[in-house]
Short mmCIF file of C-alpha atoms in Angstrom, two decimals:
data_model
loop_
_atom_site.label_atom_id
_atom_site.label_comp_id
_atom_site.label_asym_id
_atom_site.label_seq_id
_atom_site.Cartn_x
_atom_site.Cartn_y
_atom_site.Cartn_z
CA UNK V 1 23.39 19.87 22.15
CA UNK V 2 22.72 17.11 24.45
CA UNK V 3 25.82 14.55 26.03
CA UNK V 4 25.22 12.54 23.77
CA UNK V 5 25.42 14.47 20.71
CA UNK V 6 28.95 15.97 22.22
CA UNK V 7 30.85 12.91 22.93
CA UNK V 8 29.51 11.64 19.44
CA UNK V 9 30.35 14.81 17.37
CA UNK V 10 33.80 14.55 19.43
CA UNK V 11 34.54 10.42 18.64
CA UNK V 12 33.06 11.79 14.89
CA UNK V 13 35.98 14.72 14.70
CA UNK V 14 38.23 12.12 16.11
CA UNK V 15 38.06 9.56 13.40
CA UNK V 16 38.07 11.75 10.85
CA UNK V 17 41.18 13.07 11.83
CA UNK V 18 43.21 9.87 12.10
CA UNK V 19 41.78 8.84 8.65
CA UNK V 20 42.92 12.19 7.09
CA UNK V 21 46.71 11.54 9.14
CA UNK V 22 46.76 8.19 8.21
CA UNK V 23 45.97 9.25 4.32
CA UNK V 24 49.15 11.44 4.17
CA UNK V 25 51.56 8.58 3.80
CA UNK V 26 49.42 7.63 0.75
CA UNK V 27 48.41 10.54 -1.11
CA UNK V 28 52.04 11.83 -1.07
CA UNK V 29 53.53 8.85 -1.53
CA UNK V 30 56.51 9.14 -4.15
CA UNK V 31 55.05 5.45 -5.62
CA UNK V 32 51.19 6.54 -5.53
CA UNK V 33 50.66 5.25 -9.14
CA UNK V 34 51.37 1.88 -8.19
CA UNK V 35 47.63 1.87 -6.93
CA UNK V 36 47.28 -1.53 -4.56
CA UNK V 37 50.47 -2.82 -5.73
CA UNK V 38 51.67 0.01 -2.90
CA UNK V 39 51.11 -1.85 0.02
CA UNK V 40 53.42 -4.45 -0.74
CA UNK V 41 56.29 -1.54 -1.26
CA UNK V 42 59.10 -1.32 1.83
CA UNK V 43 59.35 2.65 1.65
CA UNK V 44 55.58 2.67 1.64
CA UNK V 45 55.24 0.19 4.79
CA UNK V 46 57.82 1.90 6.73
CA UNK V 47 56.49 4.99 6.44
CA UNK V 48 53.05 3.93 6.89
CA UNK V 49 53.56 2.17 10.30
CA UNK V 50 55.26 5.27 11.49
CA UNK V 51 52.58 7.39 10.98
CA UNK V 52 50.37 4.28 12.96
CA UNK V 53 53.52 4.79 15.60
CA UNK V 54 52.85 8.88 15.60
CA UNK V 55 49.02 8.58 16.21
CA UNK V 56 49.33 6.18 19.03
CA UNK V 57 52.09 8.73 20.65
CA UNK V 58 49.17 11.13 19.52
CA UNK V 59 46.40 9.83 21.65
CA UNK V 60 49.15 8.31 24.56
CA UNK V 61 50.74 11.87 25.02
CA UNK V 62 47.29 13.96 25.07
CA UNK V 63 44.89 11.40 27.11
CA UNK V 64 48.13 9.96 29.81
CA UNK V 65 51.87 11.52 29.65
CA UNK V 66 50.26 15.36 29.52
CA UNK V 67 48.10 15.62 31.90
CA UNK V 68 49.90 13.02 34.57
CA UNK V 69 53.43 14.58 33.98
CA UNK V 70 53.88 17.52 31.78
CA UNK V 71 51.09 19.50 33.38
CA UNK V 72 51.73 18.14 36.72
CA UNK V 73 55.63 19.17 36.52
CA UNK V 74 57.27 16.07 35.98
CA UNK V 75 58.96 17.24 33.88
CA UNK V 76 62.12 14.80 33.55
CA UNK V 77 59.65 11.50 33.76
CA UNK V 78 57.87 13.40 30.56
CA UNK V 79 60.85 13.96 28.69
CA UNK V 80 62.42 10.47 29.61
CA UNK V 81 59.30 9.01 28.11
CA UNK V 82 58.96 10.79 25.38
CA UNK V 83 62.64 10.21 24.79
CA UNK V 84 61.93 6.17 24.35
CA UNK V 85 58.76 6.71 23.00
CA UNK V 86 60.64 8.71 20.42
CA UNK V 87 63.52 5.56 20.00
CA UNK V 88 60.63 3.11 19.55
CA UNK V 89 58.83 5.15 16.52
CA UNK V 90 61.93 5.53 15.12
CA UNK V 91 63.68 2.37 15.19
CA UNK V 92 60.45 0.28 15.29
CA UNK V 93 59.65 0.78 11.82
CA UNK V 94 62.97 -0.15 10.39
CA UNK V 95 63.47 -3.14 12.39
CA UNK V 96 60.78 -4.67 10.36
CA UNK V 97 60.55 -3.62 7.18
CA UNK V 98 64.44 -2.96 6.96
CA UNK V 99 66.22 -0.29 6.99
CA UNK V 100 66.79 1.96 4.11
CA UNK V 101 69.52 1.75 1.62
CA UNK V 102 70.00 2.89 -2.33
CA UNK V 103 69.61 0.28 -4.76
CA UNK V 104 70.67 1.34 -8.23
CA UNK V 105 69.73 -1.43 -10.42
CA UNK V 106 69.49 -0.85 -13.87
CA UNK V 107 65.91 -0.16 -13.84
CA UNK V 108 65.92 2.11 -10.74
CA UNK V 109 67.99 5.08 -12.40
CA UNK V 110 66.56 8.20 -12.32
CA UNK V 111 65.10 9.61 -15.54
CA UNK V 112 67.29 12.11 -17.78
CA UNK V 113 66.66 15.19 -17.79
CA UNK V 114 65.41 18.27 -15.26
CA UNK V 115 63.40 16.34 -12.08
CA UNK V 116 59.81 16.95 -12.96
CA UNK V 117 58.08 20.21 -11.64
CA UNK V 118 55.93 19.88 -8.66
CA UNK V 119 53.28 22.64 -6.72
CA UNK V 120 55.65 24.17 -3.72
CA UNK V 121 53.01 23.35 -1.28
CA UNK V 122 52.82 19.74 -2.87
CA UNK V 123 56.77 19.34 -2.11
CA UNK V 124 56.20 20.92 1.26
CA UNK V 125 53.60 18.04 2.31
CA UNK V 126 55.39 15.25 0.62
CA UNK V 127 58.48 16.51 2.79
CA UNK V 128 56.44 16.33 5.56
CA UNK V 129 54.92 12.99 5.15
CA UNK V 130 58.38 11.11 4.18
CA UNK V 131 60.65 13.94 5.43
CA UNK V 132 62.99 12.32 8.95
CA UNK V 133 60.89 10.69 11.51
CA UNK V 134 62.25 13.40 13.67
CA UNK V 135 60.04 16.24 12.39
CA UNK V 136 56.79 14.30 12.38
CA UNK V 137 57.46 13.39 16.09
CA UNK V 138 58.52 17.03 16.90
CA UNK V 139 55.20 18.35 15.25
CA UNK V 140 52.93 15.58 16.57
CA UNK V 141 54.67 16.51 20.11
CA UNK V 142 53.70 20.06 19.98
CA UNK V 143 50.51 19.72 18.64
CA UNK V 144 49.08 17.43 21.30
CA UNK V 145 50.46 19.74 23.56
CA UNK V 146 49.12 22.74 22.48
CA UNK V 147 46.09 21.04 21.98
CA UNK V 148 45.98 20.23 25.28
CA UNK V 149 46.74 23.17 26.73
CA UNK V 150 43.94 24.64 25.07
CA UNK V 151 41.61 22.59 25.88
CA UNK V 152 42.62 22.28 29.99
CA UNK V 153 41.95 26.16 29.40
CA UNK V 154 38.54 25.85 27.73
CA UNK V 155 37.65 23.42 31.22
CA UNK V 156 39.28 25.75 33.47
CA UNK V 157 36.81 28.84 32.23
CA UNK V 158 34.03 26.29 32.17
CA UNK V 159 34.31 25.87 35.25
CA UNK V 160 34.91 28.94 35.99
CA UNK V 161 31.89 30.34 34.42
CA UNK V 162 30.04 27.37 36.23
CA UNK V 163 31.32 28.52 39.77
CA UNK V 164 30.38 32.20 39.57
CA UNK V 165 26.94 30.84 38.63
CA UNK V 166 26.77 28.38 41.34
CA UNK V 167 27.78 31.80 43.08
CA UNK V 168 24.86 33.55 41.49
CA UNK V 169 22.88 30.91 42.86
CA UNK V 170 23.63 31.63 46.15
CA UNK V 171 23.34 34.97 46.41
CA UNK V 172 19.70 34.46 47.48
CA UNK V 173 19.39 37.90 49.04
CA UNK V 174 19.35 37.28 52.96
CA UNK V 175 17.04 40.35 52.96
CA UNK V 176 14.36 39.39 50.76
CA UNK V 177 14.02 35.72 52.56
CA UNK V 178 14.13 37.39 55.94
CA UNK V 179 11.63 40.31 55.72
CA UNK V 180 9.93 37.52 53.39
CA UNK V 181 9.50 35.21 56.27
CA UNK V 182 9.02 38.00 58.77
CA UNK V 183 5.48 38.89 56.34
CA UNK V 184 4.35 35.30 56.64
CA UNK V 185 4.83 35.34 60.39
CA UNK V 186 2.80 38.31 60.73
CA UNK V 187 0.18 37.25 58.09
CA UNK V 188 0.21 34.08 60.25
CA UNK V 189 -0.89 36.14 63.83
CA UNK V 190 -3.48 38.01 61.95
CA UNK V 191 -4.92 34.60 60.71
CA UNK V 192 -4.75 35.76 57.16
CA UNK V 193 -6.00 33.68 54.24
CA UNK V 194 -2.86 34.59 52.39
CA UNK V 195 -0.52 33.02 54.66
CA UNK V 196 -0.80 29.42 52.78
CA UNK V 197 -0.54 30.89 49.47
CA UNK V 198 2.70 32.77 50.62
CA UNK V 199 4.13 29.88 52.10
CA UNK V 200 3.72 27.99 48.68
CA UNK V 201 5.73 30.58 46.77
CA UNK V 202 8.61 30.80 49.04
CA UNK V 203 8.74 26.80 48.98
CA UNK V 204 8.15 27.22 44.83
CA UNK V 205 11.03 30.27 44.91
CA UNK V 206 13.74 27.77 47.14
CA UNK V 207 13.03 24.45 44.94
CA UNK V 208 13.39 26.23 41.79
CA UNK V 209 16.35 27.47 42.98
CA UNK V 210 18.15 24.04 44.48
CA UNK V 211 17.07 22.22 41.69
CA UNK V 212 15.67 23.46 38.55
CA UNK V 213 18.39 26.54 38.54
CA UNK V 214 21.55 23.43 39.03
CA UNK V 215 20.42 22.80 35.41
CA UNK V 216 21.96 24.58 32.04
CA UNK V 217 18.81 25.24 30.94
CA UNK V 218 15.37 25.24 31.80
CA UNK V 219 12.24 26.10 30.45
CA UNK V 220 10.94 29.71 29.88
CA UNK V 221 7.07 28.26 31.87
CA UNK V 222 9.85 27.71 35.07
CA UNK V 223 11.58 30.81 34.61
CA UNK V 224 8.71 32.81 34.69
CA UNK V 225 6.89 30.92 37.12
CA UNK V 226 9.68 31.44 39.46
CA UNK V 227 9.66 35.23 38.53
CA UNK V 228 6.05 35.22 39.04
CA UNK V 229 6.03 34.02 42.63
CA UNK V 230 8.85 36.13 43.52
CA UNK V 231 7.16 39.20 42.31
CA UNK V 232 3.60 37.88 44.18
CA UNK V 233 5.84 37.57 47.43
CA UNK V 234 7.23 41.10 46.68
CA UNK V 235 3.29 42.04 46.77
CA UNK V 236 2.83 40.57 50.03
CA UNK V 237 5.67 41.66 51.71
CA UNK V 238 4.48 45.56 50.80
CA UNK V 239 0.57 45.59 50.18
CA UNK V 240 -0.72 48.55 48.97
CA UNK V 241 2.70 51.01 49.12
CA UNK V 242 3.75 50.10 45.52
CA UNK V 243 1.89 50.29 42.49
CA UNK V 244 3.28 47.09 41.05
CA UNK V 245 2.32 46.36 37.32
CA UNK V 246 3.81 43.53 35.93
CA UNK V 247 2.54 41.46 32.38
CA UNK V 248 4.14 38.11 30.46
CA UNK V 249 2.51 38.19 26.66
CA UNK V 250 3.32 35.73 24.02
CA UNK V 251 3.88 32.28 23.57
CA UNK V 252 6.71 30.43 25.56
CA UNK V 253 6.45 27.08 24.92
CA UNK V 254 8.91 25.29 23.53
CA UNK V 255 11.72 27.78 24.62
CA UNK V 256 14.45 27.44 27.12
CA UNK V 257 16.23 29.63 29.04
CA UNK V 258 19.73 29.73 31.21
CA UNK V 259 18.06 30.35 34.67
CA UNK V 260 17.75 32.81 36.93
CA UNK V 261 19.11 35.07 34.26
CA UNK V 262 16.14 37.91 34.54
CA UNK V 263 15.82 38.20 37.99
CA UNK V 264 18.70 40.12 39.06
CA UNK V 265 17.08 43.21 36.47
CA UNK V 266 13.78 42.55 38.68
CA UNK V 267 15.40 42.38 42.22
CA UNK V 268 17.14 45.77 40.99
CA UNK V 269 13.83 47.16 40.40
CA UNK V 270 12.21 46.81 43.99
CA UNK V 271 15.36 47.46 45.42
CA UNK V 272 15.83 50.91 44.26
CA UNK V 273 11.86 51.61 43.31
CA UNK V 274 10.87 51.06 46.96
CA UNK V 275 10.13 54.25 49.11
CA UNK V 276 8.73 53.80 52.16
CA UNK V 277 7.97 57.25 52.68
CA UNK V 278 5.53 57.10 49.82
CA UNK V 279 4.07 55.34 47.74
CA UNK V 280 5.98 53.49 44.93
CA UNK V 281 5.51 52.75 41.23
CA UNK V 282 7.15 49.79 39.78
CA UNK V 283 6.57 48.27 35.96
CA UNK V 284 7.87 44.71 34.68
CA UNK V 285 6.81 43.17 31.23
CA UNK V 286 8.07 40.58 30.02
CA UNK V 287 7.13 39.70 25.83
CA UNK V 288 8.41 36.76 23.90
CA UNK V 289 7.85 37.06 19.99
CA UNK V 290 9.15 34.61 18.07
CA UNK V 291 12.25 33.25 19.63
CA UNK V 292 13.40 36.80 20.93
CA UNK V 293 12.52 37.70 24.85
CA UNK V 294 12.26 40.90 25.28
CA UNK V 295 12.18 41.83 29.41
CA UNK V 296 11.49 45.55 30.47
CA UNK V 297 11.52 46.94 33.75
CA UNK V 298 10.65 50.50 35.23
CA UNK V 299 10.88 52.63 38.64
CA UNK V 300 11.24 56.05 40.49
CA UNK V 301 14.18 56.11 42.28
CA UNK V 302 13.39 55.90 45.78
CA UNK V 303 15.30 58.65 48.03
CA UNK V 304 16.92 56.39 50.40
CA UNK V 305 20.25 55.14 50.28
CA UNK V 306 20.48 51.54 50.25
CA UNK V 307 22.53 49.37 52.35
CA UNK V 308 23.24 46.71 49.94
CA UNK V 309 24.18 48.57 46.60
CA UNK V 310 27.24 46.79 46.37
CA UNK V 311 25.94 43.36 46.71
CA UNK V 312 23.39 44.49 44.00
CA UNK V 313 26.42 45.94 41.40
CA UNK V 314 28.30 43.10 42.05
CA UNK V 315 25.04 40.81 41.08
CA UNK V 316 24.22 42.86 38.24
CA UNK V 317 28.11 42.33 37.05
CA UNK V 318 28.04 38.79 37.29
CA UNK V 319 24.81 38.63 35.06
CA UNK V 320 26.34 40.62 32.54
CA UNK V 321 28.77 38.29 32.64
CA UNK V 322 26.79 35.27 32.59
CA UNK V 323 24.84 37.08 29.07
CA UNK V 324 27.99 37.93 27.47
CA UNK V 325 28.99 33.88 27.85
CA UNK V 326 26.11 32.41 27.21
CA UNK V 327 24.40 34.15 24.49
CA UNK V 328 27.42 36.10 23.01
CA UNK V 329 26.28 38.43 20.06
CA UNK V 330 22.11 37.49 20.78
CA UNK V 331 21.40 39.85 23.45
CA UNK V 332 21.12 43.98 23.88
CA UNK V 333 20.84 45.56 27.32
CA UNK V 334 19.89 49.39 27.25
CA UNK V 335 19.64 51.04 30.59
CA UNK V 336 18.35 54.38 31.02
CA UNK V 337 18.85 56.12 34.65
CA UNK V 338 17.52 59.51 35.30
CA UNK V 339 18.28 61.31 38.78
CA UNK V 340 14.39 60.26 39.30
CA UNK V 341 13.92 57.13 37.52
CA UNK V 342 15.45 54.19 36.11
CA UNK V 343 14.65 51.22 33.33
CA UNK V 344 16.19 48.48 31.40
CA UNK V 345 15.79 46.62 28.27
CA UNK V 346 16.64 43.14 27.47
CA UNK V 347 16.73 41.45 24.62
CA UNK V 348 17.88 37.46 23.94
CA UNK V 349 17.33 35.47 21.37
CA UNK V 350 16.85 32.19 22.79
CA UNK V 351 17.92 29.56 20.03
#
């Protein structure tokens, strides 16, 4: 869903709210049956402009007294305000259309006989909607402010969940880009013909990664691409050591993808497949069918301990993480270690 769309569907939600408020003073209205003859009743107009009074406290206490005084712990300023703001919807109202008072003409008895039967929860609302002016203010008050509330939370894990992946983002591993450079250096003495094609991927792996990867989503052609040059990098750095197999079938256009969600299940794979003692077998496939990506990865466990483990647990956390908020329900992971080998299986369905 695009800005756009948001702040429409959210002006959309908004409307139809006030119109459904604003239709409570009529629908319940004791004098309903009156039709259009009810806007030129007193009860009705008093009770009508206090429910206009109650949604501009409404939109005044959630958009300006919240957020610059309750949640900033001015607390005696709020109440102060809320206090004459409270006064004015009150006394507003009857100041001019008049106050109330019981008129009993000889047409304005009440009927003989029991009061007629209403539905509880009819009673309840009609209460509610010409009930004191007190209890609509006292609900309106603690409904903006629990809505507020909740939605100052929703922002806070936004950004929340935007930080750790701006701290995803960051975790380029120091490692990789230094023995990464160090191979282009040396491919650089020898004069090799690989040296321009490394430098490419290593400028393709850092843009992706300042700017595509700032983004929400990106296309499943980037994501790949960027996995592709990382893995072709990987190639360089270690020649002929590691068997390296690695396949993309199916079609991808037209999907997107959050980024940079894959690659921490790849890293993991040449960091723990690698053996420099022998040689070292590492498998990566990656198969989209339909809407559902399906990412595999395989290797031996290489004998040595490696230095930054927790770095890469930590990384592997915050992906999980990042799956479990962004596609909540539409994704399996099934890892299967061995004391010899590992592999993973993900699955996302991307719409």
């Amino acid at each position: 869903m695009t800005f756009i769309q948001k702040n429409g569907f959210k002006v959309f939600m908004h409307v139809f709210g006030s119109l459904i408020f604003l239709s409570l003073p009529v629908v319940f209205s004791p004098d309903f049956d009156e039709s259009l003859n009810l806007i030129f009743i007193s009860p009705f107009q008093r009770n009508f402009f206090t429910y206009l009074l109650l949604l501009g406290f409404f939109y005044i206490n959630y958009y300006l007294l919240i957020p610059r005084f309750f949640t900033g712990r001015r607390y005696l300023i709020y109440f102060l305000l809320i206090s004459i703001i409270f006064i004015c919807v009150v006394l507003l109202p009857q100041i001019i259309f008049g106050f109330p008072r019981p008129h009993f003409g000889p047409h304005d008895m009440p009927p003989s006989g029991p009061p007629p039967h209403h539905h509880k929860a009819f009673d309840f609302f009609r209460f509610i909607s010409f009930g004191p002016p007190v209890i609509q203010f006292i609900i309106i008050l603690i409904f903006s402010i629990m809505l507020r509330l909740y939605d100052q939370l929703r922002h806070t894990e936004k950004e929340k969940a935007v930080a750790e992946l701006s701290y995803l983002k960051a975790q380029i591993n120091p490692h990789f880009l230094f023995n990464t450079l160090n191979s282009i250096y040396a491919l650089s003495i020898e004069k090799s013909d690989a040296t321009p094609s490394a430098v490419v991927k290593l400028s393709g792996i850092m843009r992706y990664i300042i700017n595509e990867a700032s983004q929400d989503m990106v296309s499943l052609e980037k994501e790949i691409t960027y996995i592709r040059d990382y893995i072709e990098l990987q190639k360089i750095r270690f020649g002929d050591t590691i068997r390296l197999v690695f396949s993309v079938d199916g079609r991808t256009e037209g999907l997107v993808i959050s980024p940079l969600i894959l690659i921490t299940f790849i890293e993991n794979a040449f960091k723990y497949g690698i053996n420099p003692e022998k040689n070292s077998s590492i498998e990566i496939s990656i198969r989209v069918e339909g809407s559902w990506l399906t990412l595999k990865t395989f290797n031996y466990k290489a004998a040595n301990i490696i230095a930054d483990e927790t770095q890469s647990k930590l990384g592997l956390k915050n992906t999980l993480k990042r799956l479990n908020s962004i596609y909540p329900g539409t994704h399996t992971l099934t890892i299967d270690e061995t004391e010899g080998a590992y592999s993973c299986e993900l699955k996302i369905n991307l719409i």
